[in-house]
XYZ file of N, CA and C in Angstrom:
495
model
N 0.845 -1.188 0.000
C 0.000 0.000 0.000
C 0.887 1.246 0.000
N 0.545 2.182 -0.841
C 1.332 3.403 -0.967
C 1.109 4.327 0.230
N 2.147 5.038 0.574
C 2.047 6.026 1.644
C 1.753 7.422 1.109
N 1.546 7.531 -0.219
C 1.286 8.820 -0.843
C -0.139 8.887 -1.357
N -0.749 10.052 -1.228
C -2.098 10.285 -1.750
C -2.166 11.669 -2.366
N -2.820 11.744 -3.524
C -3.009 13.021 -4.209
C -4.438 13.489 -3.986
N -4.601 14.780 -3.744
C -5.931 15.356 -3.605
C -6.100 16.549 -4.524
N -7.325 16.723 -5.003
C -7.658 17.837 -5.892
C -8.820 18.606 -5.283
N -8.722 19.922 -5.301
C -9.802 20.765 -4.799
C -10.100 21.893 -5.761
N -11.347 22.311 -5.758
C -11.766 23.446 -6.585
C -12.785 24.249 -5.794
N -12.755 25.556 -5.965
C -13.757 26.394 -5.301
C -14.056 27.598 -6.191
N -15.287 28.068 -6.100
C -15.771 29.207 -6.873
C -16.428 30.183 -5.903
N -16.248 31.467 -6.135
C -16.985 32.473 -5.371
C -17.350 33.633 -6.282
N -18.512 34.167 -6.042
C -18.969 35.355 -6.749
C -18.194 36.563 -6.242
N -17.901 37.509 -7.126
C -17.264 38.763 -6.733
C -18.320 39.857 -6.648
N -18.304 40.594 -5.531
C -19.274 41.659 -5.305
C -18.578 42.864 -4.683
N -19.176 44.022 -4.848
C -18.647 45.218 -4.201
C -18.977 45.179 -2.717
N -18.133 45.823 -1.916
C -18.386 45.925 -0.486
C -17.844 44.775 0.346
N -17.045 43.892 -0.249
C -16.428 42.785 0.492
C -14.913 42.876 0.334
N -14.192 42.471 1.376
C -12.737 42.346 1.263
C -12.419 41.175 0.345
N -11.265 41.244 -0.328
C -10.853 40.191 -1.251
C -9.651 39.457 -0.662
N -9.942 38.315 -0.054
C -8.917 37.476 0.547
C -8.536 36.376 -0.420
N -7.253 36.250 -0.681
C -6.724 35.175 -1.533
C -5.467 34.613 -0.875
N -5.470 33.332 -0.628
C -4.286 32.706 -0.045
C -3.900 33.271 1.294
N -4.886 33.736 2.056
C -4.619 34.292 3.376
C -4.111 35.721 3.362
N -4.168 36.366 2.185
C -3.651 37.728 2.017
C -4.802 38.628 1.558
N -4.900 39.798 2.153
C -5.891 40.786 1.734
C -5.371 41.494 0.487
N -6.079 41.291 -0.629
C -5.673 41.853 -1.916
C -6.546 43.068 -2.199
N -5.952 44.250 -2.397
C -6.745 45.446 -2.695
C -7.484 45.291 -4.029
N -8.791 45.487 -3.990
C -9.612 45.395 -5.204
C -10.968 46.012 -4.888
N -11.651 46.510 -5.912
C -12.964 47.122 -5.684
C -14.047 46.095 -5.384
N -13.755 44.820 -5.633
C -14.696 43.745 -5.331
C -14.030 42.726 -4.431
N -14.856 41.983 -3.716
C -14.368 40.884 -2.897
C -15.247 39.671 -3.122
N -14.803 38.538 -2.618
C -15.544 37.296 -2.805
C -16.671 37.195 -1.787
N -17.824 36.756 -2.271
C -19.017 36.592 -1.449
C -19.059 35.175 -0.913
N -19.273 35.054 0.399
C -19.373 33.729 1.000
C -19.731 33.816 2.463
N -19.994 32.648 3.051
C -20.356 32.564 4.472
C -19.156 32.934 5.351
N -17.966 32.474 4.932
C -16.736 32.795 5.655
C -16.132 34.055 5.036
N -14.813 34.198 5.125
C -14.162 35.315 4.431
C -14.060 35.055 2.931
N -14.496 33.873 2.486
C -14.596 33.487 1.064
C -13.243 33.445 0.361
N -12.215 32.988 1.058
C -10.886 32.843 0.465
C -10.887 31.588 -0.410
N -11.143 31.801 -1.685
C -11.328 30.715 -2.644
C -10.093 29.804 -2.717
N -8.906 30.366 -2.610
C -7.694 29.564 -2.695
C -7.543 28.652 -1.477
N -7.723 29.187 -0.292
C -7.607 28.346 0.901
C -8.694 27.284 0.946
N -9.884 27.610 0.445
C -10.965 26.619 0.411
C -10.616 25.469 -0.534
N -10.041 25.778 -1.687
C -9.650 24.726 -2.630
C -8.557 23.837 -2.032
N -7.628 24.439 -1.297
C -6.563 23.665 -0.650
C -7.159 22.758 0.422
N -8.093 23.275 1.210
C -8.763 22.448 2.223
C -9.409 21.235 1.555
N -10.153 21.465 0.476
C -10.821 20.368 -0.221
C -9.820 19.354 -0.762
N -8.704 19.832 -1.295
C -7.686 18.919 -1.820
C -7.115 18.049 -0.706
N -6.810 18.649 0.433
C -6.253 17.898 1.555
C -7.257 16.891 2.108
N -8.472 17.371 2.349
C -9.500 16.491 2.910
C -9.816 15.347 1.950
N -9.871 15.660 0.657
C -10.143 14.628 -0.333
C -9.043 13.584 -0.396
N -7.804 14.016 -0.356
C -6.682 13.074 -0.408
C -6.714 12.108 0.770
N -7.179 12.576 1.905
C -7.261 11.727 3.099
C -8.610 11.015 3.216
N -9.437 11.140 2.177
C -10.776 10.520 2.147
C -11.633 10.977 3.325
N -11.582 12.279 3.595
C -12.337 12.864 4.708
C -13.496 13.748 4.238
N -13.902 13.606 2.983
C -14.992 14.432 2.490
C -14.486 15.771 1.999
N -15.293 16.812 2.215
C -14.910 18.135 1.728
C -15.141 19.203 2.782
N -14.843 20.416 2.427
C -14.924 21.544 3.356
C -16.346 21.734 3.897
N -17.352 21.469 3.055
C -18.743 21.617 3.483
C -19.165 20.604 4.530
N -18.525 19.437 4.530
C -18.819 18.411 5.537
C -18.325 18.865 6.910
N -17.128 19.431 6.933
C -16.493 19.788 8.209
C -16.810 21.205 8.683
N -17.067 22.111 7.746
C -17.298 23.514 8.083
C -18.510 24.031 7.302
N -19.705 23.521 7.581
C -20.880 23.853 6.763
C -21.274 25.328 6.844
N -21.755 25.839 5.697
C -22.169 27.243 5.654
C -23.509 27.477 6.348
N -24.081 26.420 6.884
C -25.304 26.539 7.676
C -24.996 26.724 9.166
N -23.725 26.616 9.525
C -23.299 26.733 10.920
C -22.798 28.151 11.176
N -23.457 28.858 12.077
C -23.082 30.245 12.378
C -21.680 30.366 12.987
N -21.133 29.271 13.474
C -19.772 29.296 14.017
C -18.752 29.663 12.940
N -19.107 29.439 11.678
C -18.191 29.713 10.583
C -18.519 31.006 9.837
N -19.499 31.751 10.315
C -19.883 33.016 9.689
C -18.703 33.990 9.765
N -18.240 34.454 8.616
C -17.126 35.404 8.493
C -15.805 34.899 9.069
N -15.674 33.578 9.251
C -14.438 33.031 9.818
C -13.261 33.239 8.868
N -12.117 33.443 9.436
C -10.865 33.548 8.698
C -10.551 32.163 8.134
N -10.409 32.050 6.833
C -10.175 30.748 6.202
C -8.837 30.132 6.585
N -7.908 30.926 7.116
C -6.666 30.353 7.629
C -6.974 29.407 8.785
N -8.009 29.701 9.552
C -8.438 28.811 10.640
C -8.972 27.503 10.055
N -9.731 27.589 8.979
C -10.262 26.382 8.343
C -9.133 25.519 7.792
N -8.111 26.152 7.216
C -6.978 25.399 6.691
C -6.209 24.731 7.822
N -6.026 25.439 8.904
C -5.322 24.874 10.067
C -6.107 23.678 10.619
N -7.428 23.801 10.715
C -8.253 22.696 11.205
C -8.233 21.519 10.234
N -8.181 21.811 8.942
C -8.074 20.741 7.948
C -6.743 20.005 8.117
N -5.679 20.744 8.409
C -4.380 20.122 8.690
C -4.475 19.198 9.893
N -5.177 19.638 10.924
C -5.347 18.800 12.118
C -6.111 17.524 11.781
N -7.127 17.629 10.930
C -7.910 16.451 10.544
C -7.070 15.434 9.777
N -6.233 15.905 8.847
C -5.415 14.934 8.117
C -4.311 14.368 9.012
N -3.812 15.177 9.946
C -2.783 14.696 10.879
C -3.341 13.590 11.772
N -4.622 13.700 12.151
C -5.254 12.659 12.955
C -5.274 11.321 12.229
N -5.278 11.356 10.906
C -5.220 10.125 10.103
C -3.783 9.744 9.751
N -2.821 10.492 10.283
C -1.415 10.155 10.088
C -0.764 10.751 8.859
N -1.397 11.764 8.242
C -0.863 12.354 7.015
C -0.248 13.727 7.259
N 0.690 14.062 6.391
C 1.231 15.416 6.326
C 1.297 15.803 4.846
N 1.356 17.094 4.586
C 1.413 17.592 3.216
C 2.862 17.594 2.739
N 3.091 17.073 1.528
C 4.416 17.065 0.905
C 4.602 18.340 0.081
N 3.601 18.672 -0.736
C 3.645 19.904 -1.507
C 2.242 20.275 -1.967
N 2.094 21.517 -2.439
C 0.809 22.030 -2.902
C 1.043 22.840 -4.163
N 0.155 22.661 -5.144
C 0.202 23.420 -6.388
C -1.197 23.933 -6.669
N -1.330 25.219 -6.946
C -2.652 25.815 -7.160
C -2.644 26.774 -8.331
N -3.822 26.932 -8.923
C -4.033 27.914 -9.984
C -5.266 28.732 -9.658
N -5.125 30.046 -9.716
C -6.239 30.971 -9.556
C -6.680 31.440 -10.933
N -7.984 31.495 -11.148
C -8.539 32.018 -12.397
C -9.313 33.285 -12.051
N -8.787 34.427 -12.510
C -9.460 35.692 -12.292
C -8.981 36.695 -13.329
N -9.881 37.545 -13.739
C -9.536 38.548 -14.753
C -8.764 39.703 -14.121
N -9.175 40.104 -12.938
C -8.526 41.205 -12.220
C -8.784 41.006 -10.736
N -7.900 41.475 -9.897
C -6.661 42.200 -10.165
C -5.525 41.233 -10.499
N -4.416 41.783 -10.946
C -3.214 40.978 -11.156
C -2.674 40.606 -9.780
N -2.405 39.339 -9.566
C -2.001 38.911 -8.218
C -0.514 38.600 -8.095
N 0.225 38.689 -9.191
C 1.652 38.349 -9.133
C 2.382 39.016 -7.966
N 2.129 40.306 -7.678
C 2.837 40.935 -6.556
C 2.503 40.317 -5.192
N 1.379 39.617 -5.097
C 0.934 39.066 -3.813
C 1.303 37.597 -3.626
N 1.762 36.955 -4.699
C 2.053 35.522 -4.637
C 3.109 35.172 -3.586
N 4.235 35.882 -3.488
C 5.216 35.511 -2.457
C 4.631 35.533 -1.033
N 3.801 36.518 -0.733
C 3.195 36.590 0.598
C 2.209 35.433 0.792
N 1.430 35.104 -0.258
C 0.515 33.962 -0.177
C 1.294 32.678 0.071
N 2.406 32.511 -0.626
C 3.226 31.316 -0.443
C 3.731 31.217 0.997
N 4.141 32.331 1.551
C 4.636 32.336 2.933
C 3.533 31.947 3.914
N 2.352 32.533 3.746
C 1.224 32.238 4.643
C 0.852 30.758 4.559
N 0.699 30.262 3.334
C 0.279 28.870 3.141
C 1.361 27.911 3.606
N 2.619 28.208 3.303
C 3.718 27.347 3.748
C 3.720 27.215 5.265
N 3.514 28.325 5.951
C 3.500 28.283 7.411
C 2.336 27.425 7.923
N 1.167 27.589 7.331
C -0.008 26.831 7.766
C 0.113 25.341 7.477
N 0.800 24.986 6.386
C 0.923 23.581 5.982
C 2.228 22.937 6.441
N 3.030 23.667 7.217
C 4.327 23.173 7.685
C 5.237 22.796 6.512
N 5.280 23.676 5.515
C 6.090 23.469 4.324
C 7.079 24.615 4.166
N 7.998 24.455 3.218
C 8.843 25.571 2.826
C 8.128 26.308 1.699
N 8.520 27.539 1.449
C 7.926 28.331 0.373
C 8.121 27.623 -0.979
N 9.236 26.925 -1.136
C 9.519 26.214 -2.386
C 8.566 25.042 -2.619
N 7.867 24.616 -1.595
C 6.922 23.502 -1.719
C 5.489 23.977 -1.943
N 5.324 25.291 -2.104
C 4.003 25.902 -2.323
C 4.035 26.659 -3.652
N 3.275 26.161 -4.619
C 3.221 26.785 -5.944
C 1.862 27.437 -6.152
N 1.877 28.702 -6.552
C 0.631 29.427 -6.842
C 0.808 30.120 -8.188
N -0.125 29.829 -9.082
C -0.116 30.433 -10.408
C -1.453 31.123 -10.618
N -1.498 31.992 -11.610
C -2.767 32.660 -11.918
C -2.909 32.796 -13.426
N -4.153 32.809 -13.854
C -4.455 32.999 -15.262
C -5.767 33.754 -15.385
N -5.932 34.409 -16.507
C -7.229 35.007 -16.822
C -7.993 33.979 -17.658
N -9.214 34.297 -17.999
C -9.963 33.446 -18.923
C -10.173 34.182 -20.234
N -9.263 35.130 -20.515
C -9.315 35.892 -21.764
C -10.686 36.542 -21.972
N -11.230 37.036 -20.854
C -12.522 37.740 -20.824
C -13.725 36.847 -21.151
N -13.526 35.523 -21.079
C -14.609 34.580 -21.338
C -15.282 34.155 -20.032
N -16.588 33.944 -20.088
C -17.341 33.409 -18.958
C -17.450 34.360 -17.778
N -17.968 33.814 -16.656
C -18.188 34.647 -15.467
C -16.886 35.182 -14.893
N -15.793 34.430 -15.033
C -14.500 34.927 -14.560
C -14.052 36.089 -15.440
N -14.179 35.939 -16.732
C -13.782 36.984 -17.674
C -14.588 38.262 -17.531
N -15.852 38.112 -17.110
C -16.707 39.292 -16.889
C -16.485 39.872 -15.487
N -15.543 39.317 -14.752
C -15.207 39.739 -13.385
C -16.379 39.576 -12.424
N -17.178 38.557 -12.658
C -18.301 38.238 -11.775
C -17.914 37.221 -10.712
N -16.780 36.533 -10.899
C -16.381 35.502 -9.954
C -14.919 35.149 -10.081
N -14.500 34.292 -9.165
C -13.118 33.833 -9.088
C -13.146 32.328 -8.843
N -12.158 31.620 -9.376
C -12.061 30.173 -9.239
C -10.646 29.828 -8.785
N -10.530 28.821 -7.938
C -9.218 28.299 -7.543
C -9.228 26.789 -7.679
N -8.124 26.264 -8.189
C -7.878 24.826 -8.284
C -6.637 24.527 -7.460
N -6.650 23.427 -6.729
C -5.481 23.070 -5.916
C -5.261 21.562 -5.937
N -4.000 21.196 -5.970
C -3.569 19.808 -5.823
C -2.625 19.742 -4.637
N -2.762 18.683 -3.853
C -1.814 18.446 -2.771
C -1.357 16.999 -2.826
N -0.149 16.786 -2.354
C 0.372 15.445 -2.174
C 0.528 15.228 -0.680
N -0.124 14.176 -0.185
C -0.013 13.815 1.230
C 0.869 12.588 1.371
N 1.542 12.508 2.504
C 2.339 11.329 2.818
C 1.932 10.814 4.188
N 1.718 9.503 4.252
C 1.370 8.859 5.524
C 2.666 8.734 6.321
N 2.621 9.192 7.554
C 3.803 9.131 8.398
C 3.967 7.717 8.944
N 5.200 7.247 8.956
C 5.474 5.907 9.480
C 5.293 5.896 10.987
N 4.613 4.911 11.463
C 4.391 4.772 12.897
C 5.673 4.300 13.557
N 5.976 4.874 14.705
C 7.175 4.455 15.433
C 6.891 3.238 16.311
N 5.636 2.845 16.409
C 5.252 1.668 17.189
C 5.410 0.433 16.314
N 6.055 -0.607 16.842
C 6.258 -1.830 16.053
C 5.534 -2.990 16.668
């Protein structure tokens, strides 16, 4: 049996005026922000789903439902930390993470190093083990019309060897 597991996560959020725009645990200046029950950090939500999926623990909605007021406006860094605790309980740790953000605006390249630092710290990784890319949709679809944002994330988990024999 392999000690490695791959997980894939995806998340979508509508963009609206009057909300902060959190991406990868970083507040990104923009006239619109993501709409959601929590702080709507689409990137951290996709990473949570990838981790939980790799460990066969369901998804973010199972563990942090949007019907629970305890998660109203919660900082998604807390959700990612709790997701880490859930996979650790099953004996897993994250080896690396690769993500792609799809958004027409704003340009996020200047914010990527800070996002990598935040995520690396939360996942107990080095910055070199956290990859974040971004693309536009060439003005096509809801992302191209700046109505929403999408994040895709992949993680590799490794089962830790038990020291008990």
